[in-house]
PDB file of N, CA, C and O in Angstrom:
ATOM      1  N   MET A  22     102.292 119.486  88.835  1.00 96.00           N
ATOM      2  CA  MET A  22     103.028 118.127  88.511  1.00 96.00           C
ATOM      3  C   MET A  22     103.139 117.875  86.984  1.00 96.00           C
ATOM      4  O   MET A  22     102.405 118.000  86.391  1.00 96.00           O
ATOM      5  N   LYS A  23     103.734 117.067  86.864  1.00 97.00           N
ATOM      6  CA  LYS A  23     104.394 116.681  85.538  1.00 97.00           C
ATOM      7  C   LYS A  23     104.439 115.002  85.980  1.00 97.00           C
ATOM      8  O   LYS A  23     105.465 115.387  86.310  1.00 97.00           O
ATOM      9  N   ILE A  24     104.268 114.578  84.823  1.00 98.00           N
ATOM     10  CA  ILE A  24     104.692 112.371  84.835  1.00 98.00           C
ATOM     11  C   ILE A  24     105.266 111.981  83.495  1.00 98.00           C
ATOM     12  O   ILE A  24     104.379 112.737  82.619  1.00 98.00           O
ATOM     13  N   ARG A  25     105.703 111.337  83.727  1.00 97.00           N
ATOM     14  CA  ARG A  25     105.761 110.374  81.733  1.00 97.00           C
ATOM     15  C   ARG A  25     105.600 109.099  82.239  1.00 97.00           C
ATOM     16  O   ARG A  25     106.107 108.707  83.145  1.00 97.00           O
ATOM     17  N   ILE A  26     104.957 108.088  81.380  1.00 96.00           N
ATOM     18  CA  ILE A  26     104.544 107.126  81.626  1.00 96.00           C
ATOM     19  C   ILE A  26     104.615 106.711  80.164  1.00 96.00           C
ATOM     20  O   ILE A  26     103.673 107.246  79.760  1.00 96.00           O
ATOM     21  N   ASP A  27     105.515 105.644  80.250  1.00 93.00           N
ATOM     22  CA  ASP A  27     105.904 105.405  78.767  1.00 93.00           C
ATOM     23  C   ASP A  27     105.529 106.033  77.380  1.00 93.00           C
ATOM     24  O   ASP A  27     105.185 105.531  76.645  1.00 93.00           O
ATOM     25  N   GLY A  28     106.795 107.235  77.198  1.00 94.00           N
ATOM     26  CA  GLY A  28     106.656 108.203  76.511  1.00 94.00           C
ATOM     27  C   GLY A  28     105.420 109.082  76.346  1.00 94.00           C
ATOM     28  O   GLY A  28     105.225 110.040  75.797  1.00 94.00           O
ATOM     29  N   ARG A  29     104.732 108.801  77.486  1.00 95.00           N
ATOM     30  CA  ARG A  29     103.007 110.340  77.442  1.00 95.00           C
ATOM     31  C   ARG A  29     103.708 110.475  79.004  1.00 95.00           C
ATOM     32  O   ARG A  29     103.789 110.127  79.845  1.00 95.00           O
ATOM     33  N   THR A  30     103.107 111.946  78.454  1.00 97.00           N
ATOM     34  CA  THR A  30     103.104 113.149  79.973  1.00 97.00           C
ATOM     35  C   THR A  30     101.861 113.396  80.242  1.00 97.00           C
ATOM     36  O   THR A  30     100.838 113.841  79.157  1.00 97.00           O
ATOM     37  N   TYR A  31     101.522 113.532  81.326  1.00 97.00           N
ATOM     38  CA  TYR A  31     100.658 114.282  81.847  1.00 97.00           C
ATOM     39  C   TYR A  31     101.057 114.841  82.999  1.00 97.00           C
ATOM     40  O   TYR A  31     101.583 115.049  83.897  1.00 97.00           O
ATOM     41  N   GLU A  32     100.210 115.949  83.105  1.00 97.00           N
ATOM     42  CA  GLU A  32     100.682 117.441  83.425  1.00 97.00           C
ATOM     43  C   GLU A  32      98.810 117.939  84.549  1.00 97.00           C
ATOM     44  O   GLU A  32      97.783 117.328  84.128  1.00 97.00           O
ATOM     45  N   GLY A  33      99.048 118.714  85.652  1.00 97.00           N
ATOM     46  CA  GLY A  33      98.457 118.557  86.676  1.00 97.00           C
ATOM     47  C   GLY A  33      98.432 118.565  87.888  1.00 97.00           C
ATOM     48  O   GLY A  33      99.426 118.344  88.015  1.00 97.00           O
ATOM     49  N   THR A  34      97.628 119.223  88.360  1.00 96.00           N
ATOM     50  CA  THR A  34      97.162 118.261  89.575  1.00 96.00           C
ATOM     51  C   THR A  34      97.434 116.706  89.520  1.00 96.00           C
ATOM     52  O   THR A  34      97.050 116.158  89.494  1.00 96.00           O
ATOM     53  N   GLY A  35      98.283 116.207  90.981  1.00 96.00           N
ATOM     54  CA  GLY A  35      97.805 114.917  91.468  1.00 96.00           C
ATOM     55  C   GLY A  35      96.242 114.658  91.392  1.00 96.00           C
ATOM     56  O   GLY A  35      96.173 113.436  90.544  1.00 96.00           O
ATOM     57  N   GLU A  36      95.373 114.496  92.149  1.00 95.00           N
ATOM     58  CA  GLU A  36      93.556 114.181  91.316  1.00 95.00           C
ATOM     59  C   GLU A  36      93.709 114.457  89.854  1.00 95.00           C
ATOM     60  O   GLU A  36      93.644 113.371  89.199  1.00 95.00           O
ATOM     61  N   ALA A  37      93.930 115.423  89.093  1.00 96.00           N
ATOM     62  CA  ALA A  37      93.464 115.662  88.127  1.00 96.00           C
ATOM     63  C   ALA A  37      94.736 115.023  86.953  1.00 96.00           C
ATOM     64  O   ALA A  37      94.177 113.592  86.041  1.00 96.00           O
ATOM     65  N   ILE A  38      96.048 113.962  87.157  1.00 96.00           N
ATOM     66  CA  ILE A  38      96.275 113.168  86.734  1.00 96.00           C
ATOM     67  C   ILE A  38      95.877 111.906  86.671  1.00 96.00           C
ATOM     68  O   ILE A  38      95.751 111.217  85.619  1.00 96.00           O
ATOM     69  N   MET A  39      95.839 111.499  88.024  1.00 95.00           N
ATOM     70  CA  MET A  39      94.702 110.171  88.342  1.00 95.00           C
ATOM     71  C   MET A  39      93.459 110.566  87.188  1.00 95.00           C
ATOM     72  O   MET A  39      93.298 109.239  86.820  1.00 95.00           O
ATOM     73  N   ASP A  40      92.810 111.650  87.720  1.00 93.00           N
ATOM     74  CA  ASP A  40      91.774 111.485  86.557  1.00 93.00           C
ATOM     75  C   ASP A  40      91.554 111.420  84.709  1.00 93.00           C
ATOM     76  O   ASP A  40      91.414 109.973  84.033  1.00 93.00           O
ATOM     77  N   GLN A  41      92.756 112.075  84.417  1.00 94.00           N
ATOM     78  CA  GLN A  41      94.157 111.418  82.789  1.00 94.00           C
ATOM     79  C   GLN A  41      94.017 109.642  83.018  1.00 94.00           C
ATOM     80  O   GLN A  41      93.964 109.508  81.858  1.00 94.00           O
ATOM     81  N   LEU A  42      94.580 109.731  83.538  1.00 93.00           N
ATOM     82  CA  LEU A  42      95.012 107.766  83.909  1.00 93.00           C
ATOM     83  C   LEU A  42      94.086 107.046  83.806  1.00 93.00           C
ATOM     84  O   LEU A  42      93.497 106.172  83.040  1.00 93.00           O
ATOM     85  N   ARG A  43      92.802 107.455  84.417  1.00 92.00           N
ATOM     86  CA  ARG A  43      91.251 106.820  84.611  1.00 92.00           C
ATOM     87  C   ARG A  43      91.075 106.424  83.327  1.00 92.00           C
ATOM     88  O   ARG A  43      90.215 105.362  82.651  1.00 92.00           O
ATOM     89  N   LEU A  44      91.192 108.283  83.032  1.00 90.00           N
ATOM     90  CA  LEU A  44      90.729 108.647  81.308  1.00 90.00           C
ATOM     91  C   LEU A  44      90.697 107.366  79.753  1.00 90.00           C
ATOM     92  O   LEU A  44      90.461 106.656  79.659  1.00 90.00           O
ATOM     93  N   ALA A  45      92.100 107.594  80.163  1.00 88.00           N
ATOM     94  CA  ALA A  45      93.380 106.203  79.627  1.00 88.00           C
ATOM     95  C   ALA A  45      92.921 104.494  79.643  1.00 88.00           C
ATOM     96  O   ALA A  45      93.528 104.122  78.375  1.00 88.00           O
ATOM     97  N   ALA A  46      92.603 104.228  80.482  1.00 84.00           N
ATOM     98  CA  ALA A  46      93.099 102.987  81.447  1.00 84.00           C
ATOM     99  C   ALA A  46      91.770 102.222  80.027  1.00 84.00           C
ATOM    100  O   ALA A  46      90.091 102.970  79.048  1.00 84.00           O
ATOM    101  N   PHE A  47      91.832 101.335  80.103  1.00 75.00           N
ATOM    102  CA  PHE A  47      91.288  99.834  79.059  1.00 75.00           C
ATOM    103  C   PHE A  47      89.403 100.695  78.901  1.00 75.00           C
ATOM    104  O   PHE A  47      89.004 100.731  77.838  1.00 75.00           O
ATOM    105  N   ASP A  48      88.745 100.596  80.360  1.00 83.00           N
ATOM    106  CA  ASP A  48      87.457 100.686  80.497  1.00 83.00           C
ATOM    107  C   ASP A  48      87.711 101.649  82.084  1.00 83.00           C
ATOM    108  O   ASP A  48      87.414 101.586  82.620  1.00 83.00           O
ATOM    109  N   PRO A  49      87.768 102.970  80.900  1.00 74.00           N
ATOM    110  CA  PRO A  49      87.467 104.399  82.449  1.00 74.00           C
ATOM    111  C   PRO A  49      85.634 104.407  82.600  1.00 74.00           C
ATOM    112  O   PRO A  49      86.435 105.025  83.934  1.00 74.00           O
ATOM    113  N   THR A  50      85.724 103.884  82.301  1.00 82.00           N
ATOM    114  CA  THR A  50      83.403 103.930  83.108  1.00 82.00           C
ATOM    115  C   THR A  50      83.642 102.561  84.446  1.00 82.00           C
ATOM    116  O   THR A  50      83.183 102.885  85.283  1.00 82.00           O
ATOM    117  N   GLU A  51      84.812 101.907  84.586  1.00 87.00           N
ATOM    118  CA  GLU A  51      84.935 100.871  85.188  1.00 87.00           C
ATOM    119  C   GLU A  51      84.954 101.852  87.102  1.00 87.00           C
ATOM    120  O   GLU A  51      84.777 101.658  87.834  1.00 87.00           O
ATOM    121  N   HIS A  52      85.821 102.955  86.629  1.00 89.00           N
ATOM    122  CA  HIS A  52      85.618 104.001  87.658  1.00 89.00           C
ATOM    123  C   HIS A  52      85.276 104.531  87.679  1.00 89.00           C
ATOM    124  O   HIS A  52      85.652 106.142  87.295  1.00 89.00           O
ATOM    125  N   PRO A  53      84.086 105.806  88.857  1.00 90.00           N
ATOM    126  CA  PRO A  53      83.549 106.901  88.714  1.00 90.00           C
ATOM    127  C   PRO A  53      84.455 108.229  88.255  1.00 90.00           C
ATOM    128  O   PRO A  53      84.227 108.948  88.284  1.00 90.00           O
ATOM    129  N   ASP A  54      85.687 107.781  89.698  1.00 90.00           N
ATOM    130  CA  ASP A  54      86.092 108.932  89.920  1.00 90.00           C
ATOM    131  C   ASP A  54      87.415 108.610  90.168  1.00 90.00           C
ATOM    132  O   ASP A  54      87.948 107.496  89.663  1.00 90.00           O
ATOM    133  N   ALA A  55      88.381 109.823  89.980  1.00 90.00           N
ATOM    134  CA  ALA A  55      89.755 109.729  90.605  1.00 90.00           C
ATOM    135  C   ALA A  55      89.869 108.837  91.524  1.00 90.00           C
ATOM    136  O   ALA A  55      91.162 108.052  92.391  1.00 90.00           O
ATOM    137  N   GLU A  56      89.177 108.970  92.673  1.00 92.00           N
ATOM    138  CA  GLU A  56      89.400 108.130  93.968  1.00 92.00           C
ATOM    139  C   GLU A  56      89.098 107.025  93.438  1.00 92.00           C
ATOM    140  O   GLU A  56      90.168 106.040  94.344  1.00 92.00           O
ATOM    141  N   SER A  57      88.098 105.865  92.803  1.00 92.00           N
ATOM    142  CA  SER A  57      88.252 105.203  93.001  1.00 92.00           C
ATOM    143  C   SER A  57      88.876 104.462  91.791  1.00 92.00           C
ATOM    144  O   SER A  57      89.432 103.073  92.544  1.00 92.00           O
ATOM    145  N   TYR A  58      89.687 105.556  90.726  1.00 93.00           N
ATOM    146  CA  TYR A  58      90.881 104.472  90.566  1.00 93.00           C
ATOM    147  C   TYR A  58      91.885 104.473  90.804  1.00 93.00           C
ATOM    148  O   TYR A  58      92.459 103.949  90.988  1.00 93.00           O
ATOM    149  N   LEU A  59      92.165 105.636  92.415  1.00 94.00           N
ATOM    150  CA  LEU A  59      93.355 105.686  92.793  1.00 94.00           C
ATOM    151  C   LEU A  59      93.520 104.524  93.809  1.00 94.00           C
ATOM    152  O   LEU A  59      94.371 104.023  93.659  1.00 94.00           O
ATOM    153  N   GLN A  60      92.194 103.707  94.797  1.00 94.00           N
ATOM    154  CA  GLN A  60      91.771 102.735  95.171  1.00 94.00           C
ATOM    155  C   GLN A  60      92.278 101.482  94.908  1.00 94.00           C
ATOM    156  O   GLN A  60      93.343 100.642  95.268  1.00 94.00           O
ATOM    157  N   GLN A  61      91.810 101.799  93.267  1.00 94.00           N
ATOM    158  CA  GLN A  61      92.090 100.419  92.468  1.00 94.00           C
ATOM    159  C   GLN A  61      93.676 100.189  92.266  1.00 94.00           C
ATOM    160  O   GLN A  61      94.522  99.623  92.482  1.00 94.00           O
ATOM    161  N   LEU A  62      93.942 101.723  91.363  1.00 95.00           N
ATOM    162  CA  LEU A  62      96.155 100.996  91.424  1.00 95.00           C
ATOM    163  C   LEU A  62      96.895 100.862  92.957  1.00 95.00           C
ATOM    164  O   LEU A  62      97.227 100.330  92.378  1.00 95.00           O
ATOM    165  N   ARG A  63      96.206 101.739  93.595  1.00 96.00           N
ATOM    166  CA  ARG A  63      97.066 101.171  95.406  1.00 96.00           C
ATOM    167  C   ARG A  63      96.575  99.632  95.332  1.00 96.00           C
ATOM    168  O   ARG A  63      97.790  98.787  95.231  1.00 96.00           O
ATOM    169  N   ALA A  64      95.083  99.150  94.818  1.00 96.00           N
ATOM    170  CA  ALA A  64      95.551  96.958  95.154  1.00 96.00           C
ATOM    171  C   ALA A  64      96.299  96.797  94.270  1.00 96.00           C
ATOM    172  O   ALA A  64      97.167  95.690  94.697  1.00 96.00           O
ATOM    173  N   ASN A  65      96.130  96.744  92.937  1.00 94.00           N
ATOM    174  CA  ASN A  65      97.107  96.699  92.003  1.00 94.00           C
ATOM    175  C   ASN A  65      98.393  97.106  92.271  1.00 94.00           C
ATOM    176  O   ASN A  65     100.105  95.670  92.087  1.00 94.00           O
ATOM    177  N   PHE A  66      98.580  98.314  92.783  1.00 95.00           N
ATOM    178  CA  PHE A  66     100.205  98.647  93.527  1.00 95.00           C
ATOM    179  C   PHE A  66     100.481  97.730  94.684  1.00 95.00           C
ATOM    180  O   PHE A  66     102.029  96.071  94.782  1.00 95.00           O
ATOM    181  N   ILE A  67     100.275  97.157  95.710  1.00 96.00           N
ATOM    182  CA  ILE A  67     100.674  96.743  96.881  1.00 96.00           C
ATOM    183  C   ILE A  67     100.808  94.588  96.096  1.00 96.00           C
ATOM    184  O   ILE A  67     101.430  93.588  97.000  1.00 96.00           O
ATOM    185  N   ARG A  68      99.458  94.746  95.201  1.00 96.00           N
ATOM    186  CA  ARG A  68      99.376  93.082  94.697  1.00 96.00           C
ATOM    187  C   ARG A  68     100.755  92.761  93.425  1.00 96.00           C
ATOM    188  O   ARG A  68     101.261  91.296  94.245  1.00 96.00           O
ATOM    189  N   THR A  69     101.044  93.066  93.104  1.00 93.00           N
ATOM    190  CA  THR A  69     101.931  93.163  91.874  1.00 93.00           C
ATOM    191  C   THR A  69     103.493  93.653  92.363  1.00 93.00           C
ATOM    192  O   THR A  69     104.915  92.433  92.553  1.00 93.00           O
ATOM    193  N   THR A  70     103.674  94.339  93.552  1.00 93.00           N
ATOM    194  CA  THR A  70     104.687  94.384  94.769  1.00 93.00           C
ATOM    195  C   THR A  70     105.006  93.599  95.757  1.00 93.00           C
ATOM    196  O   THR A  70     106.127  93.839  95.735  1.00 93.00           O
ATOM    197  N   GLY A  71     104.266  93.421  96.121  1.00 94.00           N
ATOM    198  CA  GLY A  71     104.090  92.790  97.673  1.00 94.00           C
ATOM    199  C   GLY A  71     104.434  93.625  98.647  1.00 94.00           C
ATOM    200  O   GLY A  71     104.605  93.973  99.690  1.00 94.00           O
ATOM    201  N   LEU A  72     104.442  94.717  98.614  1.00 92.00           N
ATOM    202  CA  LEU A  72     105.287  95.833  99.304  1.00 92.00           C
ATOM    203  C   LEU A  72     103.837  96.599  99.671  1.00 92.00           C
ATOM    204  O   LEU A  72     102.495  97.179  98.631  1.00 92.00           O
ATOM    205  N   ASP A  73     103.921  97.095 101.013  1.00 92.00           N
ATOM    206  CA  ASP A  73     103.011  98.327 101.491  1.00 92.00           C
ATOM    207  C   ASP A  73     102.754  99.798 100.369  1.00 92.00           C
ATOM    208  O   ASP A  73     103.937  99.745 100.345  1.00 92.00           O
ATOM    209  N   CYS A  74     101.723 100.217 100.696  1.00 93.00           N
ATOM    210  CA  CYS A  74     101.720 101.333  99.812  1.00 93.00           C
ATOM    211  C   CYS A  74     100.130 102.742 100.800  1.00 93.00           C
ATOM    212  O   CYS A  74      98.972 102.500 100.436  1.00 93.00           O
ATOM    213  N   PRO A  75     101.193 102.791 101.702  1.00 95.00           N
ATOM    214  CA  PRO A  75     100.429 103.469 102.626  1.00 95.00           C
ATOM    215  C   PRO A  75      99.750 105.140 101.689  1.00 95.00           C
ATOM    216  O   PRO A  75     101.063 105.723 101.338  1.00 95.00           O
ATOM    217  N   LEU A  76      99.078 105.601 102.220  1.00 95.00           N
ATOM    218  CA  LEU A  76      98.492 106.686 101.400  1.00 95.00           C
ATOM    219  C   LEU A  76      98.478 107.860 102.650  1.00 95.00           C
ATOM    220  O   LEU A  76      97.506 106.861 104.356  1.00 95.00           O
ATOM    221  N   PRO A  77      98.131 109.112 102.897  1.00 96.00           N
ATOM    222  CA  PRO A  77      97.958 109.892 104.364  1.00 96.00           C
ATOM    223  C   PRO A  77      95.984 109.969 104.182  1.00 96.00           C
ATOM    224  O   PRO A  77      95.579 109.593 102.198  1.00 96.00           O
ATOM    225  N   SER A  78      95.562 110.256 105.345  1.00 94.00           N
ATOM    226  CA  SER A  78      94.658 110.793 105.310  1.00 94.00           C
ATOM    227  C   SER A  78      93.881 111.812 104.580  1.00 94.00           C
ATOM    228  O   SER A  78      94.658 112.694 104.530  1.00 94.00           O
ATOM    229  N   GLY A  79      93.021 112.329 104.294  1.00 92.00           N
ATOM    230  CA  GLY A  79      92.680 113.089 104.055  1.00 92.00           C
ATOM    231  C   GLY A  79      91.934 113.779 102.394  1.00 92.00           C
ATOM    232  O   GLY A  79      91.651 112.456 102.262  1.00 92.00           O
ATOM    233  N   SER A  80      92.107 114.861 101.592  1.00 96.00           N
ATOM    234  CA  SER A  80      92.203 114.562 100.187  1.00 96.00           C
ATOM    235  C   SER A  80      93.059 114.163  99.158  1.00 96.00           C
ATOM    236  O   SER A  80      93.649 113.297  99.489  1.00 96.00           O
ATOM    237  N   VAL A  81      91.761 113.376  98.685  1.00 96.00           N
ATOM    238  CA  VAL A  81      91.876 113.440  96.941  1.00 96.00           C
ATOM    239  C   VAL A  81      93.675 113.121  96.327  1.00 96.00           C
ATOM    240  O   VAL A  81      94.296 112.842  96.158  1.00 96.00           O
ATOM    241  N   GLU A  82      93.353 114.795  96.836  1.00 97.00           N
ATOM    242  CA  GLU A  82      94.616 114.837  95.647  1.00 97.00           C
ATOM    243  C   GLU A  82      96.116 114.810  97.019  1.00 97.00           C
ATOM    244  O   GLU A  82      97.348 114.169  96.397  1.00 97.00           O
ATOM    245  N   ARG A  83      96.242 114.734  98.018  1.00 96.00           N
ATOM    246  CA  ARG A  83      96.747 113.977  98.866  1.00 96.00           C
ATOM    247  C   ARG A  83      97.324 112.433  98.588  1.00 96.00           C
ATOM    248  O   ARG A  83      98.774 112.573  98.164  1.00 96.00           O
ATOM    249  N   GLN A  84      96.476 111.818  98.286  1.00 97.00           N
ATOM    250  CA  GLN A  84      96.171 110.756  98.558  1.00 97.00           C
ATOM    251  C   GLN A  84      96.949 110.819  96.738  1.00 97.00           C
ATOM    252  O   GLN A  84      98.286 109.874  96.862  1.00 97.00           O
ATOM    253  N   ALA A  85      97.060 110.785  96.173  1.00 97.00           N
ATOM    254  CA  ALA A  85      96.937 111.409  94.921  1.00 97.00           C
ATOM    255  C   ALA A  85      98.283 111.528  94.313  1.00 97.00           C
ATOM    256  O   ALA A  85      99.537 110.557  93.585  1.00 97.00           O
ATOM    257  N   GLN A  86      98.961 112.019  95.180  1.00 96.00           N
ATOM    258  CA  GLN A  86     100.059 112.517  95.006  1.00 96.00           C
ATOM    259  C   GLN A  86     101.243 111.925  95.413  1.00 96.00           C
ATOM    260  O   GLN A  86     102.530 110.877  95.042  1.00 96.00           O
ATOM    261  N   ALA A  87     101.309 110.800  97.155  1.00 96.00           N
ATOM    262  CA  ALA A  87     101.733 109.985  97.601  1.00 96.00           C
ATOM    263  C   ALA A  87     101.795 108.784  96.212  1.00 96.00           C
ATOM    264  O   ALA A  87     103.071 108.498  96.569  1.00 96.00           O
ATOM    265  N   MET A  88     100.646 108.575  96.177  1.00 97.00           N
ATOM    266  CA  MET A  88     100.446 107.187  94.858  1.00 97.00           C
ATOM    267  C   MET A  88     101.557 107.454  94.051  1.00 97.00           C
ATOM    268  O   MET A  88     102.315 106.750  93.475  1.00 97.00           O
ATOM    269  N   ILE A  89     101.604 109.016  93.197  1.00 97.00           N
ATOM    270  CA  ILE A  89     102.400 108.606  92.121  1.00 97.00           C
ATOM    271  C   ILE A  89     104.424 109.134  92.926  1.00 97.00           C
ATOM    272  O   ILE A  89     104.581 108.383  92.185  1.00 97.00           O
ATOM    273  N   ARG A  90     104.524 109.297  94.004  1.00 95.00           N
ATOM    274  CA  ARG A  90     105.320 109.171  94.843  1.00 95.00           C
ATOM    275  C   ARG A  90     106.561 107.812  94.802  1.00 95.00           C
ATOM    276  O   ARG A  90     107.089 107.697  94.839  1.00 95.00           O
ATOM    277  N   HIS A  91     104.837 107.348  95.136  1.00 95.00           N
ATOM    278  CA  HIS A  91     105.203 105.650  95.413  1.00 95.00           C
ATOM    279  C   HIS A  91     105.965 104.746  94.135  1.00 95.00           C
ATOM    280  O   HIS A  91     106.371 103.577  93.944  1.00 95.00           O
ATOM    281  N   LEU A  92     104.523 105.140  93.160  1.00 95.00           N
ATOM    282  CA  LEU A  92     104.841 104.785  91.330  1.00 95.00           C
ATOM    283  C   LEU A  92     105.841 105.203  91.370  1.00 95.00           C
ATOM    284  O   LEU A  92     107.279 104.160  90.536  1.00 95.00           O
ATOM    285  N   ALA A  93     106.580 106.041  91.275  1.00 96.00           N
ATOM    286  CA  ALA A  93     108.070 106.017  91.073  1.00 96.00           C
ATOM    287  C   ALA A  93     108.918 106.228  91.818  1.00 96.00           C
ATOM    288  O   ALA A  93     110.258 105.653  90.905  1.00 96.00           O
ATOM    289  N   ARG A  94     109.354 105.952  92.515  1.00 94.00           N
ATOM    290  CA  ARG A  94     110.148 105.135  93.041  1.00 94.00           C
ATOM    291  C   ARG A  94     110.747 103.785  92.808  1.00 94.00           C
ATOM    292  O   ARG A  94     111.665 103.000  92.941  1.00 94.00           O
ATOM    293  N   TYR A  95     109.497 103.082  92.555  1.00 93.00           N
ATOM    294  CA  TYR A  95     109.562 102.257  91.862  1.00 93.00           C
ATOM    295  C   TYR A  95     109.517 101.423  90.995  1.00 93.00           C
ATOM    296  O   TYR A  95     109.473 100.624  90.099  1.00 93.00           O
ATOM    297  N   GLY A  96     110.182 102.947  89.744  1.00 93.00           N
ATOM    298  CA  GLY A  96     110.270 102.780  88.196  1.00 93.00           C
ATOM    299  C   GLY A  96     108.708 102.749  87.371  1.00 93.00           C
ATOM    300  O   GLY A  96     109.519 102.483  86.533  1.00 93.00           O
ATOM    301  N   ALA A  97     107.588 103.345  88.422  1.00 93.00           N
ATOM    302  CA  ALA A  97     106.468 102.807  86.861  1.00 93.00           C
ATOM    303  C   ALA A  97     106.100 104.215  86.408  1.00 93.00           C
ATOM    304  O   ALA A  97     105.738 104.084  85.259  1.00 93.00           O
ATOM    305  N   LEU A  98     106.589 104.841  86.850  1.00 96.00           N
ATOM    306  CA  LEU A  98     106.630 106.200  86.140  1.00 96.00           C
ATOM    307  C   LEU A  98     107.690 106.763  86.605  1.00 96.00           C
ATOM    308  O   LEU A  98     108.350 106.811  87.694  1.00 96.00           O
ATOM    309  N   GLU A  99     107.828 108.127  85.784  1.00 97.00           N
ATOM    310  CA  GLU A  99     108.954 109.668  85.615  1.00 97.00           C
ATOM    311  C   GLU A  99     107.964 110.855  86.660  1.00 97.00           C
ATOM    312  O   GLU A  99     107.961 111.521  85.634  1.00 97.00           O
ATOM    313  N   VAL A 100     108.589 111.655  87.753  1.00 97.00           N
ATOM    314  CA  VAL A 100     108.262 112.614  87.604  1.00 97.00           C
ATOM    315  C   VAL A 100     109.167 113.853  87.131  1.00 97.00           C
ATOM    316  O   VAL A 100     110.820 113.761  87.578  1.00 97.00           O
ATOM    317  N   ILE A 101     108.350 114.615  86.174  1.00 97.00           N
ATOM    318  CA  ILE A 101     109.224 115.494  85.320  1.00 97.00           C
ATOM    319  C   ILE A 101     109.209 116.622  86.269  1.00 97.00           C
ATOM    320  O   ILE A 101     110.250 117.355  86.760  1.00 97.00           O
ATOM    321  N   HIS A 102     107.771 117.418  87.161  1.00 93.00           N
ATOM    322  CA  HIS A 102     108.407 118.905  87.178  1.00 93.00           C
ATOM    323  C   HIS A 102     107.045 118.000  88.945  1.00 93.00           C
ATOM    324  O   HIS A 102     106.048 118.318  88.578  1.00 93.00           O
ATOM    325  N   ASP A 103     107.567 118.453  89.972  1.00 88.00           N
ATOM    326  CA  ASP A 103     106.556 118.089  91.023  1.00 88.00           C
ATOM    327  C   ASP A 103     106.581 119.571  92.248  1.00 88.00           C
ATOM    328  O   ASP A 103     107.251 119.607  92.866  1.00 88.00           O
ATOM    329  N   GLY A 104     105.887 120.342  91.677  1.00 74.00           N
ATOM    330  CA  GLY A 104     105.672 122.064  92.556  1.00 74.00           C
ATOM    331  C   GLY A 104     104.977 122.605  92.487  1.00 74.00           C
ATOM    332  O   GLY A 104     103.577 122.562  91.367  1.00 74.00           O
TER     333      GLY A 104
END
């Protein structure tokens, strides 16, 4: 998977991209792993848009891919390659 946010490109699995975003955050120590960052990102999405953001049960990878698709659908990022 490959995405672009504000001119910056991130590449890897969905979980790896979430981890890259976590590390690029203002305080990466606030969230110890990609899963906790993903949950915070989801909460922010819901709070900001007022829209539901369902994530599938199962692995962090599946949840990360779903979150990326939600963000892309609402223009927060661009999916360059999904495969």
